[in-house]
Amino acid sequence: MSPKVTEFRNPFHEFEVGFNVIMDMIEPGTRVLDLGCGTGTLLKRLRDEKDAEVCGVELDQEKVIRCIERGIRVMRLDLDEGLGGFPDLSYEYVVLSRTLQQLTRPSRVVKEMLRVASKSVIAFPNFANWKAALQYVIRGRIPMCGSHPHPWHSTPDIHPLTISDFRDFVDQIGGKIEKEVYIVNNAPTRSAFWANRRAEWGCCLISAA
Amino acid sequence: MPTAPIKEYADSDGRYGRVQTRFVEFDGITLESGIYLGPLTVAYETYGELSPAKDNAVLILHALSGDAHAAGIDEKGRLGWWDAMIGPGKGIDTDKYFVICSNCLAGCKGTTGPPSINPATGKPYGRSFPLVTIGDMVNVQAMLVERLGIEKLLCVIGGSMGGMKALDWAVRYPDRVRSSVVIAATARLSPQGIAFDWVGRNAIYSDPVRVEPAGDSGGGAERAGRGLAVARMIGHITYLSEETMEAKFGRKRRLTDVNGYRYSLGENGGGGGEFEVESYLEHQGSSFMQRFDEDSYIIITKAIDYFDMEWSYGTLSAAFRNILAKMLVISFSSDWLYPTSMSLAIVRALQAEKKDVSFVELDLPYGHDSFLVNAGMPPLTRIIRGFLGRVSEGD
């Protein structure tokens, strides 16, 4: 686990704490697919530190090119069009990091993840975080903070959710949460008092029930 | 004021320097049709140095009208057709890689093709040249690569018809290619593609033939029409996008008179064209007449028409089952001749077989020819350089 960092991260900063949590959930030497892989930072770490066989999916052209420049296998695809091309259980892990809340059809994508890999790792911003909630309740503003860095009109986060929402969601689509890690004050923890209101991020390992 | 015609290839500097096309001879080859063709000459060029382990060879596969002269400056001062991509420090870095490009079988730039002398008649084959397939072209390249002493290519790279060859290489010689880059290609030519080729060939067939004295058979007869130019014009329309045509030509006219129009069809309805787009096509057609052989055009377009891996192997998945190469598939958003959906069909079949495939659709407005023009060079350079780096590092 990385040292505790107190300040909220700039959104363009690599998601280091979250990546450490995800890394810890993945067994070495496995095949890992990262959906919405960005410039391939996590995949590069998985390849170099976990000896994983990695592949990314990303929609942004520039990020896709960056992945290829970094020697990362990548496909430029739109997740909202599904994972139709990926055969059943062709990976050990599928990762969806900071992308769930941006999908048009999250349930379709997560169901597909459960089909494509035996385990899925999903990291998402927790919209019930109290600092964010206070902005809404006290200031009367749509929250903007480290985990929700964009103003309402330009945020890609079209499907805000909370850790509690996520538990229900996984249940509804026929999945099972095997492990939950919360990122509270930018530090990972397995159990936290009032986690749903204190965590900035949730990160869960799930599988088909 | 007339605008400068669109250049066919990206601006470049010939950084690799002087190059010369070389030739290698073979006894012959049995074509997929069963016909034996021989003797066989293959024209090729190489750039860079083959490593002592012979593991840095990259084979470049040209498109319909390309040739062996891919990079550097030839004896006539002409730049290679992909010089912007190949050279010291470029996307395909000749300081790192040994780059080979050969003229394809049935071509007209030094490799045996319709303009070559048929030893049986002592005259050019002309239209009596046997029909060949993309697979035959690949088989001939494999003979060349073997002759050069290379057991395994680091990469095969091609766009359009070259992309078909890159795909065919990975399928046909799985243990002889470590990676393959398939650009703006398809595993199966569409009926629309076949239709355009058919019209192009028909333009050529419609030419009057000036028959030579009796006794001449198959080729050698001088032709009098402009069918090849028309075929090339049709081809060029399919290589560009509507958006590019609008941006480059709009409705601009070269010569105007009353009301901005010339009110004349020009000499024989030609006269170089009134609209810029006409003048561009005229230029492309005429220059193609000077540099290409119409019978090669017929035979090569026919090979492209025949290309259908689904037909040849039952399904695309079956075709790709034995592939060992790392695959990179690239398409262009504005390519309506070989659209992204066709590249995705390749990608999905590779995925189904759990192959190592990367895929990039590039947002470029320049249509099918995006891999040859200026705007395509920066992203393609980054992508190909990165991919080659990954393959050569053996990840």
Coordinates of C-alpha atoms in Angstrom, one line a residue:
Chain A
M1 CA 0.0 0.0 0.0
S2 CA 1.3 3.4 -0.8
P3 CA 2.0 6.1 1.8
K4 CA -0.9 8.2 2.8
V5 CA -1.4 11.3 0.8
T6 CA -3.7 13.9 2.2
E7 CA -4.6 16.3 -0.6
F8 CA -7.1 15.5 -3.2
R9 CA -5.4 14.6 -6.4
N10 CA -5.6 16.7 -9.5
P11 CA -7.9 14.7 -11.9
F12 CA -5.1 14.4 -14.5
H13 CA -2.8 13.0 -11.9
E14 CA -2.4 9.3 -12.3
F15 CA -4.7 7.5 -9.9
E16 CA -1.9 6.1 -7.9
V17 CA -3.6 5.1 -4.7
G18 CA -6.4 3.5 -6.6
F19 CA -4.0 1.7 -8.9
N20 CA -2.2 0.3 -5.8
V21 CA -5.5 -1.1 -4.6
I22 CA -6.3 -2.6 -8.0
M23 CA -2.8 -4.1 -8.3
D24 CA -3.2 -5.8 -4.9
M25 CA -6.4 -7.5 -6.1
I26 CA -4.7 -9.1 -9.2
E27 CA -2.8 -12.3 -9.0
P28 CA 0.6 -12.3 -10.8
G29 CA 1.0 -13.9 -14.2
T30 CA -2.6 -13.6 -15.2
R31 CA -4.3 -12.1 -18.3
V32 CA -5.8 -8.7 -17.5
L33 CA -8.1 -6.5 -19.6
D34 CA -8.4 -2.9 -18.6
L35 CA -11.6 -1.1 -19.9
G36 CA -11.1 2.6 -20.3
C37 CA -7.3 2.1 -19.8
G38 CA -6.4 5.7 -20.5
T39 CA -2.7 6.0 -21.4
G40 CA -2.0 2.6 -20.1
T41 CA -0.4 3.5 -16.8
L42 CA -2.1 0.7 -14.8
L43 CA -1.5 -1.9 -17.5
K44 CA 2.2 -1.0 -17.7
R45 CA 2.5 -1.5 -13.9
L46 CA 0.6 -4.8 -14.2
R47 CA 2.9 -5.9 -16.9
D48 CA 6.1 -4.8 -15.2
E49 CA 5.3 -5.6 -11.6
K50 CA 2.9 -8.5 -11.9
D51 CA 4.1 -10.1 -15.1
A52 CA 0.6 -9.9 -16.4
E53 CA -0.4 -10.4 -20.0
V54 CA -2.3 -7.1 -20.6
C55 CA -4.7 -5.5 -23.0
G56 CA -6.5 -2.2 -22.9
V57 CA -9.6 -0.8 -24.3
E58 CA -9.8 3.0 -24.8
L59 CA -12.0 5.3 -26.9
D60 CA -9.8 8.4 -26.9
Q61 CA -7.5 8.4 -29.9
E62 CA -4.6 10.2 -28.3
K63 CA -4.7 7.9 -25.3
V64 CA -4.7 4.9 -27.5
I65 CA -1.7 6.1 -29.4
R66 CA 0.1 6.8 -26.0
C67 CA -0.6 3.2 -25.0
I68 CA 1.0 1.9 -28.2
E69 CA 4.0 4.1 -27.7
R70 CA 4.4 2.6 -24.3
G71 CA 4.3 -0.8 -25.7
I72 CA 0.9 -1.7 -24.4
R73 CA -1.5 -3.8 -26.4
V74 CA -4.7 -1.7 -26.9
M75 CA -7.9 -1.6 -28.9
R76 CA -9.8 1.6 -29.7
L77 CA -13.4 0.6 -29.0
D78 CA -16.5 2.2 -27.5
L79 CA -17.4 0.3 -24.3
D80 CA -21.0 1.4 -24.7
E81 CA -21.1 -0.8 -27.8
G82 CA -20.4 -3.8 -25.6
L83 CA -17.6 -6.4 -25.4
G84 CA -19.1 -8.5 -28.2
G85 CA -15.7 -9.3 -29.7
F86 CA -14.3 -10.7 -26.5
P87 CA -14.8 -14.5 -26.0
D88 CA -16.1 -15.9 -22.8
L89 CA -13.5 -16.2 -20.0
S90 CA -10.7 -15.0 -22.2
Y91 CA -9.2 -13.1 -19.4
E92 CA -8.6 -13.8 -15.7
Y93 CA -9.4 -10.2 -14.7
V94 CA -11.2 -7.3 -16.3
V95 CA -10.6 -3.9 -14.7
L96 CA -13.0 -1.0 -14.9
S97 CA -11.2 1.9 -13.2
R98 CA -12.9 5.3 -12.9
T99 CA -15.1 4.6 -15.9
L100 CA -18.3 2.9 -14.6
Q101 CA -20.0 6.2 -13.9
Q102 CA -19.2 7.4 -17.4
L103 CA -20.9 4.6 -19.2
T104 CA -24.2 5.0 -21.0
R105 CA -25.2 1.5 -20.1
P106 CA -23.3 0.4 -17.1
S107 CA -25.2 -2.8 -16.4
R108 CA -24.6 -4.1 -19.9
V109 CA -20.9 -3.5 -19.6
V110 CA -20.5 -5.0 -16.2
K111 CA -22.6 -8.1 -17.2
E112 CA -20.2 -8.5 -20.1
M113 CA -17.2 -8.1 -17.8
L114 CA -18.5 -11.1 -15.7
R115 CA -18.8 -13.1 -18.9
V116 CA -15.3 -12.2 -20.3
A117 CA -13.3 -12.8 -17.1
S118 CA -13.7 -14.9 -14.0
K119 CA -13.1 -11.8 -11.9
S120 CA -13.7 -8.1 -12.3
V121 CA -12.2 -5.2 -10.5
I122 CA -14.2 -2.0 -10.5
A123 CA -13.1 1.3 -9.0
F124 CA -15.5 4.2 -8.9
P125 CA -15.9 7.6 -7.3
N126 CA -18.3 7.5 -4.3
F127 CA -20.8 10.3 -4.7
A128 CA -22.0 9.9 -1.2
N129 CA -18.7 11.2 0.2
W130 CA -19.5 13.7 2.9
K131 CA -17.4 16.5 1.5
A132 CA -19.1 16.2 -1.8
A133 CA -22.5 15.8 -0.1
L134 CA -21.9 19.0 1.9
Q135 CA -21.3 21.0 -1.2
Y136 CA -24.6 19.9 -2.4
V137 CA -26.5 20.3 0.9
I138 CA -24.8 23.4 2.3
R139 CA -23.6 25.3 -0.7
G140 CA -26.4 24.2 -3.0
R141 CA -23.9 23.2 -5.7
I142 CA -23.3 20.1 -7.7
P143 CA -20.1 18.8 -6.0
M144 CA -16.7 19.3 -7.5
C145 CA -13.7 17.8 -5.8
G146 CA -10.9 15.3 -6.4
S147 CA -13.1 12.4 -7.3
H148 CA -15.6 14.6 -9.1
P149 CA -13.4 17.2 -10.8
H150 CA -15.7 18.5 -13.5
P151 CA -18.5 21.1 -13.5
W152 CA -22.0 19.6 -14.0
H153 CA -22.2 20.7 -17.6
S154 CA -19.0 19.1 -18.8
T155 CA -18.6 16.1 -16.5
P156 CA -18.3 12.7 -18.2
D157 CA -19.7 11.2 -15.0
I158 CA -23.2 10.8 -16.2
H159 CA -24.1 8.1 -13.8
P160 CA -23.2 9.1 -10.2
L161 CA -23.3 6.3 -7.7
T162 CA -22.4 5.5 -4.2
I163 CA -20.8 2.4 -2.5
S164 CA -24.2 1.3 -1.3
D165 CA -25.7 1.8 -4.7
F166 CA -22.9 -0.4 -6.1
R167 CA -23.7 -3.2 -3.8
D168 CA -27.3 -3.3 -4.9
F169 CA -26.2 -3.0 -8.5
V170 CA -23.9 -6.0 -8.4
D171 CA -26.6 -8.0 -6.7
Q172 CA -29.1 -7.0 -9.4
I173 CA -27.0 -8.0 -12.3
G174 CA -26.2 -11.4 -10.7
G175 CA -22.8 -10.7 -9.5
K176 CA -21.1 -11.2 -6.1
I177 CA -18.7 -8.8 -4.3
E178 CA -15.7 -10.8 -3.1
K179 CA -13.6 -7.9 -1.8
E180 CA -14.3 -4.3 -1.0
V181 CA -11.6 -1.6 -0.4
Y182 CA -12.4 2.0 0.3
I183 CA -10.2 4.9 -0.3
V184 CA -10.7 7.3 2.6
N185 CA -8.6 10.5 2.7
N186 CA -6.7 9.1 -0.2
A187 CA -5.6 6.0 1.8
P188 CA -6.9 2.5 1.2
T189 CA -8.7 0.6 3.9
R190 CA -10.5 -2.7 4.1
S191 CA -12.9 -1.5 6.8
A192 CA -13.8 2.0 7.6
F193 CA -16.4 3.5 10.0
W194 CA -19.2 4.9 7.9
A195 CA -17.4 4.0 4.7
N196 CA -20.2 5.0 2.3
R197 CA -20.0 8.6 3.6
R198 CA -16.3 8.9 4.1
A199 CA -14.7 7.1 1.1
E200 CA -13.8 9.1 -2.0
W201 CA -13.5 5.9 -4.0
G202 CA -14.7 2.4 -3.8
C203 CA -12.9 -0.5 -5.3
C204 CA -14.4 -3.9 -5.5
L205 CA -13.4 -7.3 -6.7
I206 CA -16.5 -9.0 -8.1
S207 CA -17.3 -12.3 -9.8
A208 CA -20.4 -14.0 -11.3
A209 CA -22.6 -15.2 -8.4
Chain B
M1 CA -5.6 30.9 -59.6
P2 CA -5.3 27.2 -60.0
T3 CA -4.5 25.3 -56.8
A4 CA -1.6 22.9 -56.7
P5 CA -2.7 19.4 -57.3
I6 CA -3.0 17.2 -54.2
K7 CA 0.2 15.3 -53.9
E8 CA -0.3 11.6 -54.0
Y9 CA 2.2 10.9 -51.3
A10 CA 3.2 12.8 -48.1
D11 CA 5.9 15.4 -48.3
S12 CA 9.3 14.0 -47.4
D13 CA 13.0 14.6 -47.5
G14 CA 14.6 11.4 -48.8
R15 CA 16.7 11.2 -45.7
Y16 CA 17.8 7.7 -46.3
G17 CA 19.6 8.9 -49.4
R18 CA 20.3 7.2 -52.7
V19 CA 18.9 3.8 -53.3
Q20 CA 18.8 1.4 -56.2
T21 CA 16.3 -1.2 -57.1
R22 CA 17.8 -4.7 -57.3
F23 CA 16.6 -7.8 -59.0
V24 CA 16.6 -11.5 -58.1
E25 CA 15.8 -14.4 -60.3
F26 CA 13.9 -17.6 -59.5
D27 CA 13.0 -20.6 -61.7
G28 CA 9.3 -20.1 -61.2
I29 CA 6.3 -20.7 -59.1
T30 CA 3.1 -22.8 -59.2
L31 CA 0.3 -20.3 -58.8
E32 CA -2.8 -21.0 -56.8
S33 CA -4.7 -21.5 -60.1
G34 CA -2.3 -24.4 -60.8
I35 CA -0.5 -22.7 -63.6
Y36 CA 3.3 -22.7 -63.5
L37 CA 4.8 -19.3 -64.1
G38 CA 8.5 -19.0 -64.8
P39 CA 11.2 -17.8 -64.9
L40 CA 10.5 -15.2 -62.3
T41 CA 12.2 -11.9 -61.5
V42 CA 11.5 -10.0 -58.4
A43 CA 12.5 -6.3 -58.0
Y44 CA 13.2 -5.1 -54.5
E45 CA 15.0 -2.5 -52.5
T46 CA 16.4 -2.6 -49.0
Y47 CA 17.2 0.1 -46.5
G48 CA 19.2 -0.2 -43.3
E49 CA 21.4 -3.1 -42.1
L50 CA 20.4 -6.7 -41.4
S51 CA 21.4 -7.5 -37.8
P52 CA 23.8 -10.4 -37.2
A53 CA 21.0 -12.4 -35.7
K54 CA 18.9 -11.5 -38.8
D55 CA 16.0 -10.6 -36.5
N56 CA 15.3 -7.0 -37.5
A57 CA 13.8 -7.4 -41.0
V58 CA 10.6 -5.5 -41.8
L59 CA 8.8 -6.2 -45.1
I60 CA 6.8 -3.3 -46.6
L61 CA 3.9 -4.3 -48.8
H62 CA 2.8 -1.8 -51.4
A63 CA -0.7 -1.0 -52.6
L64 CA -2.2 -1.4 -56.1
S65 CA 0.0 1.2 -57.8
G66 CA 3.1 1.0 -55.6
D67 CA 6.5 -0.4 -56.4
A68 CA 9.7 -1.5 -54.7
H69 CA 10.9 2.0 -54.3
A70 CA 9.4 2.7 -50.9
A71 CA 12.1 5.1 -49.4
G72 CA 15.1 7.2 -50.3
I73 CA 15.9 8.8 -53.7
D74 CA 16.2 6.6 -56.8
E75 CA 18.6 7.3 -59.7
K76 CA 16.0 9.5 -61.4
G77 CA 15.7 11.6 -58.2
R78 CA 12.3 10.3 -57.2
L79 CA 11.3 9.9 -53.6
G80 CA 10.0 6.5 -52.4
W81 CA 6.2 6.2 -52.0
W82 CA 6.5 5.9 -48.2
D83 CA 9.6 7.9 -47.7
A84 CA 7.8 9.9 -45.0
M85 CA 7.5 6.7 -43.0
I86 CA 10.8 4.9 -43.7
G87 CA 14.3 6.3 -43.0
P88 CA 16.7 7.2 -40.2
G89 CA 14.7 8.2 -37.1
K90 CA 11.3 7.8 -38.9
G91 CA 8.4 5.6 -38.0
I92 CA 10.2 2.6 -39.5
D93 CA 13.6 3.5 -38.4
T94 CA 16.3 2.4 -40.8
D95 CA 18.9 2.8 -38.1
K96 CA 17.2 0.0 -36.2
Y97 CA 15.5 -2.1 -38.8
F98 CA 16.4 -3.8 -42.1
V99 CA 13.6 -2.7 -44.4
I100 CA 12.6 -4.6 -47.5
C101 CA 10.1 -3.6 -50.2
S102 CA 9.5 -5.6 -53.3
N103 CA 7.3 -5.0 -56.4
C104 CA 4.4 -7.4 -56.3
L105 CA 3.9 -10.3 -58.7
A106 CA 2.0 -9.1 -61.8
G107 CA 3.3 -5.6 -61.2
C108 CA 5.0 -3.5 -63.9
K109 CA 8.0 -2.1 -61.9
G110 CA 10.5 -4.9 -62.4
T111 CA 8.9 -7.9 -60.9
T112 CA 7.5 -10.4 -63.5
G113 CA 4.2 -9.2 -64.7
P114 CA 2.3 -8.5 -67.9
P115 CA 5.0 -6.2 -69.4
S116 CA 7.6 -9.0 -68.9
I117 CA 8.7 -11.1 -71.9
N118 CA 6.9 -14.4 -72.1
P119 CA 9.7 -16.9 -72.8
A120 CA 7.3 -19.0 -74.8
T121 CA 6.6 -16.3 -77.3
G122 CA 9.4 -13.9 -77.0
K123 CA 6.9 -11.1 -76.6
P124 CA 5.4 -9.4 -73.5
Y125 CA 2.7 -11.4 -71.7
G126 CA 0.3 -8.6 -71.9
R127 CA -3.2 -9.7 -71.1
S128 CA -2.2 -13.4 -71.5
F129 CA -0.4 -13.1 -68.1
P130 CA -1.9 -15.7 -65.8
L131 CA -4.3 -14.5 -63.2
V132 CA -2.7 -14.4 -59.8
T133 CA -3.9 -14.0 -56.2
I134 CA -2.8 -12.1 -53.2
G135 CA -1.6 -15.4 -51.9
D136 CA 0.6 -15.8 -55.0
M137 CA 2.1 -12.4 -54.4
V138 CA 2.8 -13.3 -50.8
N139 CA 4.4 -16.6 -51.9
V140 CA 6.7 -14.8 -54.2
Q141 CA 7.7 -12.4 -51.4
A142 CA 8.4 -15.4 -49.2
M143 CA 10.8 -16.7 -51.8
L144 CA 12.6 -13.3 -51.8
V145 CA 12.8 -13.2 -48.1
E146 CA 14.2 -16.7 -48.0
R147 CA 16.8 -15.8 -50.7
L148 CA 17.8 -12.8 -48.5
G149 CA 18.6 -15.4 -45.8
I150 CA 15.9 -14.3 -43.4
E151 CA 14.0 -17.0 -41.6
K152 CA 11.7 -14.8 -39.7
L153 CA 10.5 -11.3 -40.3
L154 CA 10.2 -8.9 -37.5
C155 CA 7.1 -7.4 -39.1
V156 CA 5.1 -7.1 -42.3
I157 CA 3.4 -3.8 -42.9
G158 CA 1.0 -2.7 -45.6
G159 CA -1.9 -0.5 -46.4
S160 CA -4.9 -1.2 -48.7
M161 CA -3.8 -4.1 -51.0
G162 CA -0.6 -4.1 -48.9
G163 CA -2.8 -4.7 -45.8
M164 CA -4.4 -7.7 -47.5
K165 CA -0.9 -9.1 -48.1
A166 CA 0.1 -8.3 -44.5
L167 CA -2.9 -10.3 -43.3
D168 CA -2.2 -13.1 -45.7
W169 CA 1.4 -13.3 -44.6
A170 CA 0.4 -13.8 -41.0
V171 CA -2.0 -16.6 -42.0
R172 CA 0.1 -18.3 -44.7
Y173 CA 3.5 -18.2 -42.9
P174 CA 2.6 -18.1 -39.2
D175 CA 6.1 -19.1 -38.1
R176 CA 7.9 -16.7 -40.4
V177 CA 6.4 -13.4 -39.1
R178 CA 6.6 -12.0 -35.6
S179 CA 4.1 -9.3 -36.3
S180 CA 1.8 -7.8 -38.9
V181 CA 0.4 -4.3 -39.4
V182 CA -2.8 -4.3 -41.5
I183 CA -3.7 -0.7 -42.5
A184 CA -7.0 0.3 -44.3
A185 CA -7.6 -3.2 -45.4
T186 CA -10.2 -6.0 -45.5
A187 CA -10.2 -9.7 -45.2
R188 CA -12.8 -9.9 -48.0
L189 CA -13.2 -7.4 -50.8
S190 CA -16.7 -6.0 -50.7
P191 CA -19.1 -6.2 -53.7
Q192 CA -18.8 -2.4 -53.9
G193 CA -15.0 -2.8 -54.2
I194 CA -15.4 -5.4 -56.9
A195 CA -17.9 -3.1 -58.7
F196 CA -15.4 -0.2 -58.8
D197 CA -12.7 -2.5 -60.1
W198 CA -15.0 -3.9 -62.7
V199 CA -15.8 -0.4 -64.0
G200 CA -12.1 0.4 -64.0
R201 CA -11.2 -2.7 -66.0
N202 CA -14.1 -2.0 -68.4
A203 CA -12.7 1.5 -69.1
I204 CA -9.5 -0.3 -70.2
Y205 CA -11.3 -3.0 -72.1
S206 CA -13.2 -0.2 -74.0
D207 CA -10.0 1.1 -75.5
P208 CA -9.5 0.6 -79.2
V209 CA -6.7 -1.8 -79.9
R210 CA -4.2 -1.0 -82.6
V211 CA -3.5 -4.6 -83.7
E212 CA 0.1 -5.3 -84.8
P213 CA 0.9 -7.3 -87.9
A214 CA -0.3 -10.9 -88.1
G215 CA 1.5 -13.4 -86.0
D216 CA 1.5 -11.3 -82.9
S217 CA -0.4 -12.8 -80.1
G218 CA -1.0 -11.8 -76.5
G219 CA 0.4 -8.5 -75.7
G220 CA 2.7 -6.3 -77.7
A221 CA -0.2 -4.7 -79.4
E222 CA 0.0 -0.9 -78.8
R223 CA -3.2 0.5 -77.4
A224 CA -4.6 3.8 -78.3
G225 CA -7.1 4.8 -75.6
R226 CA -7.2 6.4 -72.3
G227 CA -9.0 3.6 -70.4
L228 CA -6.2 3.3 -67.8
A229 CA -6.5 7.0 -67.0
V230 CA -10.3 6.7 -66.6
A231 CA -9.7 3.6 -64.4
R232 CA -7.3 5.6 -62.2
M233 CA -9.7 8.5 -62.0
I234 CA -12.4 6.2 -60.7
G235 CA -9.9 4.7 -58.3
H236 CA -8.9 8.1 -57.0
I237 CA -12.5 9.0 -56.3
T238 CA -12.8 5.9 -54.1
Y239 CA -9.5 6.8 -52.3
L240 CA -10.7 10.3 -51.2
S241 CA -13.5 11.3 -48.9
E242 CA -16.3 13.7 -49.8
E243 CA -15.0 15.9 -47.1
T244 CA -11.5 16.0 -48.6
M245 CA -12.8 16.8 -52.0
E246 CA -14.9 19.7 -50.5
A247 CA -11.9 21.0 -48.6
K248 CA -9.3 20.7 -51.4
F249 CA -11.4 21.5 -54.4
G250 CA -14.8 22.8 -53.5
R251 CA -16.4 24.0 -56.7
K252 CA -13.4 26.0 -57.7
R253 CA -12.9 26.5 -61.4
R254 CA -9.6 26.9 -63.2
L255 CA -10.8 28.9 -66.1
T256 CA -13.9 31.1 -66.0
D257 CA -15.5 33.4 -68.5
V258 CA -19.2 34.5 -68.5
N259 CA -20.9 34.3 -65.1
G260 CA -17.9 32.4 -63.7
Y261 CA -18.3 29.5 -66.1
R262 CA -16.5 28.8 -69.3
Y263 CA -19.6 27.5 -71.2
S264 CA -17.5 25.1 -73.2
L265 CA -16.8 21.4 -72.9
G266 CA -13.3 21.9 -74.1
E267 CA -11.6 19.9 -76.7
N268 CA -13.3 16.6 -77.1
G269 CA -15.1 17.3 -73.8
G270 CA -11.7 17.0 -72.1
G271 CA -9.3 19.9 -72.2
G272 CA -8.0 19.3 -68.7
G273 CA -11.3 20.0 -67.0
E274 CA -13.0 23.2 -65.9
F275 CA -13.5 22.4 -62.2
E276 CA -10.5 21.9 -60.0
V277 CA -11.6 18.4 -59.1
E278 CA -11.8 17.5 -62.8
S279 CA -8.3 18.9 -63.4
Y280 CA -7.0 16.9 -60.4
L281 CA -8.5 13.7 -61.7
E282 CA -7.2 14.5 -65.2
H283 CA -3.7 15.0 -63.8
Q284 CA -3.9 11.7 -61.8
G285 CA -5.1 9.8 -64.8
S286 CA -2.6 11.2 -67.2
S287 CA 0.4 10.7 -65.0
F288 CA -0.8 7.2 -64.2
M289 CA -0.8 6.4 -68.0
Q290 CA 2.9 7.4 -68.0
R291 CA 3.9 5.2 -65.1
F292 CA 1.7 2.2 -65.0
D293 CA 0.8 -0.8 -67.3
E294 CA -2.9 -1.3 -68.0
D295 CA -2.6 -5.1 -68.1
S296 CA -0.9 -5.0 -64.7
Y297 CA -3.8 -2.9 -63.5
I298 CA -6.3 -5.6 -64.8
I299 CA -4.4 -8.5 -63.3
I300 CA -3.8 -6.8 -59.9
T301 CA -7.4 -5.6 -59.5
K302 CA -8.6 -9.1 -60.3
A303 CA -6.3 -10.4 -57.5
I304 CA -7.8 -7.9 -55.1
D305 CA -11.3 -9.0 -56.2
Y306 CA -10.5 -12.6 -55.5
F307 CA -9.3 -11.8 -52.0
D308 CA -11.8 -13.4 -49.6
M309 CA -10.4 -15.2 -46.6
E310 CA -13.8 -16.2 -45.5
W311 CA -14.3 -18.1 -48.7
S312 CA -10.8 -19.5 -48.7
Y313 CA -10.9 -20.8 -45.1
G314 CA -14.6 -21.2 -44.3
T315 CA -14.7 -18.6 -41.7
L316 CA -12.3 -15.7 -40.7
S317 CA -11.8 -17.4 -37.3
A318 CA -10.7 -20.6 -39.1
A319 CA -8.4 -18.5 -41.3
F320 CA -6.7 -16.9 -38.3
R321 CA -6.5 -20.0 -36.1
N322 CA -2.8 -20.6 -36.7
I323 CA -1.6 -17.0 -36.6
L324 CA 1.3 -16.5 -34.2
A325 CA 2.1 -12.9 -35.1
K326 CA 1.2 -10.0 -33.0
M327 CA -1.4 -8.1 -35.1
L328 CA -2.0 -4.4 -35.4
V329 CA -5.1 -3.4 -37.3
I330 CA -5.5 0.3 -38.3
S331 CA -8.5 1.9 -40.0
F332 CA -9.5 5.4 -41.0
S333 CA -12.8 7.0 -40.0
S334 CA -13.3 8.5 -43.4
D335 CA -12.4 5.4 -45.5
W336 CA -15.5 4.4 -47.2
L337 CA -13.8 1.9 -49.6
Y338 CA -12.4 -0.3 -46.8
P339 CA -14.4 1.1 -43.8
T340 CA -13.7 0.5 -40.2
S341 CA -16.4 -2.1 -40.0
M342 CA -14.2 -4.3 -42.3
S343 CA -11.2 -3.8 -40.0
L344 CA -13.4 -4.7 -37.1
A345 CA -14.4 -7.9 -38.7
I346 CA -10.7 -8.8 -38.8
V347 CA -10.2 -7.7 -35.2
R348 CA -13.2 -9.7 -33.9
A349 CA -12.2 -12.9 -35.6
L350 CA -8.7 -12.5 -34.2
Q351 CA -10.2 -11.9 -30.7
A352 CA -12.3 -15.0 -31.1
E353 CA -9.1 -16.9 -31.6
K354 CA -7.6 -15.1 -28.7
K355 CA -4.8 -13.7 -30.8
D356 CA -2.6 -10.7 -29.7
V357 CA -4.4 -8.0 -31.6
S358 CA -4.3 -4.2 -31.3
F359 CA -6.7 -2.0 -33.1
V360 CA -6.8 1.7 -33.8
E361 CA -9.3 3.6 -35.8
L362 CA -7.8 7.0 -36.7
D363 CA -10.0 10.0 -37.0
L364 CA -8.7 11.4 -40.3
P365 CA -10.7 13.1 -43.0
Y366 CA -8.7 12.0 -46.0
G367 CA -10.4 8.7 -46.8
H368 CA -8.7 5.4 -47.8
D369 CA -5.5 7.2 -48.8
S370 CA -4.9 8.6 -45.3
F371 CA -1.9 6.3 -44.8
L372 CA -0.1 8.0 -47.7
V373 CA -0.8 11.7 -47.1
N374 CA 0.7 14.3 -44.9
A375 CA -1.9 14.3 -42.2
G376 CA -1.7 10.6 -41.7
M377 CA 2.0 10.5 -41.1
P378 CA 2.3 11.9 -37.5
P379 CA -0.2 9.4 -35.9
L380 CA 0.9 6.5 -38.0
T381 CA 4.6 7.2 -37.2
R382 CA 3.9 7.1 -33.5
I383 CA 1.8 4.0 -33.7
I384 CA 4.1 2.0 -36.0
R385 CA 7.2 3.1 -34.1
G386 CA 5.6 2.0 -30.8
F387 CA 4.4 -1.3 -32.1
L388 CA 7.7 -2.2 -33.7
G389 CA 9.4 -1.3 -30.4
R390 CA 7.1 -3.7 -28.5
V391 CA 7.6 -6.5 -31.0
S392 CA 11.4 -6.1 -31.2
E393 CA 11.7 -6.0 -27.4
G394 CA 10.0 -9.4 -27.5
D395 CA 7.1 -8.6 -25.1

